[in-house]
Protein backbone atom coordinates (compact mmCIF):
# COMPACT_ATOMS: atom_id res chain seq x y z
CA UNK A 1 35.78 30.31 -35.29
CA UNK A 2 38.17 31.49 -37.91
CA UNK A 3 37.88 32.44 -41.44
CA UNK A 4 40.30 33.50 -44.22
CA UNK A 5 38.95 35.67 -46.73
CA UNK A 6 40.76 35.80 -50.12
CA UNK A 7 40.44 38.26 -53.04
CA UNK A 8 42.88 38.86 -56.16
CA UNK A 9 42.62 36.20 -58.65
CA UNK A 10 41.39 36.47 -61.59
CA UNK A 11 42.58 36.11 -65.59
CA UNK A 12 45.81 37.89 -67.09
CA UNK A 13 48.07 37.19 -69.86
CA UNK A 14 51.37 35.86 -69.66
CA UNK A 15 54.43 38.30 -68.31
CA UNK A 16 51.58 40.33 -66.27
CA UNK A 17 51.02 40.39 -62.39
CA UNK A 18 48.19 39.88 -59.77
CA UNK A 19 48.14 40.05 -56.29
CA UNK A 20 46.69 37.92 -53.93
CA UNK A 21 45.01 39.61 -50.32
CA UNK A 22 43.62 36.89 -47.15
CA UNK A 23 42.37 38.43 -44.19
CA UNK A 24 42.17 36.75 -41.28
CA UNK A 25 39.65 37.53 -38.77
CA UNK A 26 37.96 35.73 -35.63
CA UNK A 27 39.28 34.01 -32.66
CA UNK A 28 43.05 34.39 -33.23
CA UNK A 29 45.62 34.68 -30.44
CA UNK A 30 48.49 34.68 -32.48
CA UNK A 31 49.36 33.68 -35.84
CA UNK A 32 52.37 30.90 -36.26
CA UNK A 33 52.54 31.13 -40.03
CA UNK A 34 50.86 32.83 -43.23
CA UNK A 35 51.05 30.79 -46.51
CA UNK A 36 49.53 30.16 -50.03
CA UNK A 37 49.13 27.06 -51.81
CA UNK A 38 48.51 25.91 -55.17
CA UNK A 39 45.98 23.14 -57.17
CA UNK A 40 45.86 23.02 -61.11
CA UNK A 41 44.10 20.54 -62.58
CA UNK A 42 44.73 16.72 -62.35
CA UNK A 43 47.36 18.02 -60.00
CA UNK A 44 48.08 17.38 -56.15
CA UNK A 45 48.09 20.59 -53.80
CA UNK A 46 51.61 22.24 -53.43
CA UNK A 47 53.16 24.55 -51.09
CA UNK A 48 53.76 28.21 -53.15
CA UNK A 49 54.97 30.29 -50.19
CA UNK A 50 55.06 30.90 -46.68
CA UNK A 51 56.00 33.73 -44.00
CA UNK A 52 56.38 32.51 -40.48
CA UNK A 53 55.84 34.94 -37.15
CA UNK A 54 59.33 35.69 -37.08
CA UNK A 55 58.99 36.98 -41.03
CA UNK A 56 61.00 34.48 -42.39
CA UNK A 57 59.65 33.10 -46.06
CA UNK A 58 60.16 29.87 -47.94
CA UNK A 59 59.05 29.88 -51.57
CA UNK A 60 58.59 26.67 -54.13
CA UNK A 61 61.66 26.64 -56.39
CA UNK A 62 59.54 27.33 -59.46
CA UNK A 63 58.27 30.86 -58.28
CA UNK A 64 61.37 31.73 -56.90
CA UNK A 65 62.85 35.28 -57.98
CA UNK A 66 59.03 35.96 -59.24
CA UNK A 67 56.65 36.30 -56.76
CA UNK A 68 56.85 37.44 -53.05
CA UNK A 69 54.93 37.18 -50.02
CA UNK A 70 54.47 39.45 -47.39
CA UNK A 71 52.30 40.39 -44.20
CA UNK A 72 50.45 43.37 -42.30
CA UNK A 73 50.22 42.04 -38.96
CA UNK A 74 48.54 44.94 -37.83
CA UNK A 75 45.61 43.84 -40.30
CA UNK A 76 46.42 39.85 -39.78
CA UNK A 77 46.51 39.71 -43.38
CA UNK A 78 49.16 37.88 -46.16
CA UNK A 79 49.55 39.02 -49.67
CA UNK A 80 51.47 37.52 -52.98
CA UNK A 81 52.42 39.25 -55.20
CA UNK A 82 52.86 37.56 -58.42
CA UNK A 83 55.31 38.77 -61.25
CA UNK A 84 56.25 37.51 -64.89
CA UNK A 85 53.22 35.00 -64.35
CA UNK A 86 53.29 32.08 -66.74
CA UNK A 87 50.44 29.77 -67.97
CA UNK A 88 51.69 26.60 -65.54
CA UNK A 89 51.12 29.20 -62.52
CA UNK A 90 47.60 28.96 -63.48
CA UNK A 91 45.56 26.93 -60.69
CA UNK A 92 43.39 27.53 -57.61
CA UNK A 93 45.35 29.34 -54.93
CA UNK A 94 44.17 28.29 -51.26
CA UNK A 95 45.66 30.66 -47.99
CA UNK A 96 46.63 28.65 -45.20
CA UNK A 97 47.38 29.90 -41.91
CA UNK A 98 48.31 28.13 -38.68
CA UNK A 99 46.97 29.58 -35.44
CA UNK A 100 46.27 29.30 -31.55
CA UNK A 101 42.89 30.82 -30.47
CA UNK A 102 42.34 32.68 -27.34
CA UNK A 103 41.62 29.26 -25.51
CA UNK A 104 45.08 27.90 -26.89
CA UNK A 105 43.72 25.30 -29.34
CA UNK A 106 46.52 25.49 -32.32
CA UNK A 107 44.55 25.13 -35.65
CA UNK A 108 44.83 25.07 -39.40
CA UNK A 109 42.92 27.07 -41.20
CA UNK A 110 42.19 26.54 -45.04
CA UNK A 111 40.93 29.73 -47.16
CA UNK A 112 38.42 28.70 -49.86
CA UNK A 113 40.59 29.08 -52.98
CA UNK A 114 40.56 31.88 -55.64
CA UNK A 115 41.44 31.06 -59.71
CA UNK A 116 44.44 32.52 -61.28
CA UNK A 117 44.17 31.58 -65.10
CA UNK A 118 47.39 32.94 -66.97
CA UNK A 119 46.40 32.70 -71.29
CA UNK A 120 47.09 34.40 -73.87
């Protein structure tokens, strides 16, 4: 089994920053890719940013230049960190990782979301 674990959201005003932690633990062999994603309300789900094995990142076009994501492999974890935030970033950010286990199954693995509410 494998669970993400995801702490750093919370509520901040407009301009500020948060980051965002998820831990990975369980039976991982390797990990192919680290992401977050994004839900606000009445919205669908949308990719936010990624880092892949080889550390290579792809970021939405609307937090471009803003936010960045990075990795401790050591500690199998991803962070974002999230700069000049603005009330549409507000929404439930899910961690996503893909992974093979030590019996070679490849699996997705969804994180259980944690709010970020930007307001004045």
């Amino acid at each position: 089994q494998v669970q993400l674990v995801e702490s750093g959201g919370g509520l901040v005003q407009p301009g500020e920053s948060l980051r965002l932690s998820c831990a990975a633990s369980g039976n991982i062999f390797s990990i192919y890719s680290m992401g977050w994603y994004r839900q606000a309300p009445g919205k669908q789900r949308e990719l936010v940013a990624v880092i892949h094995s080889g550390g290579s990142t792809n970021y939405a076009d609307s937090v471009k230049g803003r936010f960045t994501i990075s990795r401790d492999s050591a500690k199998d974890t991803v962070y974002l960190q999230m700069n000049s935030l603005k009330p549409e970033d507000t929404a439930v950010y899910y961690c996503n990782t893909h992974i093979a286990t030590y019996d070679q199954i490849a699996l997705e693995v969804w994180g259980q979301g944690t709010l970020v509410t930007v307001s004045s």
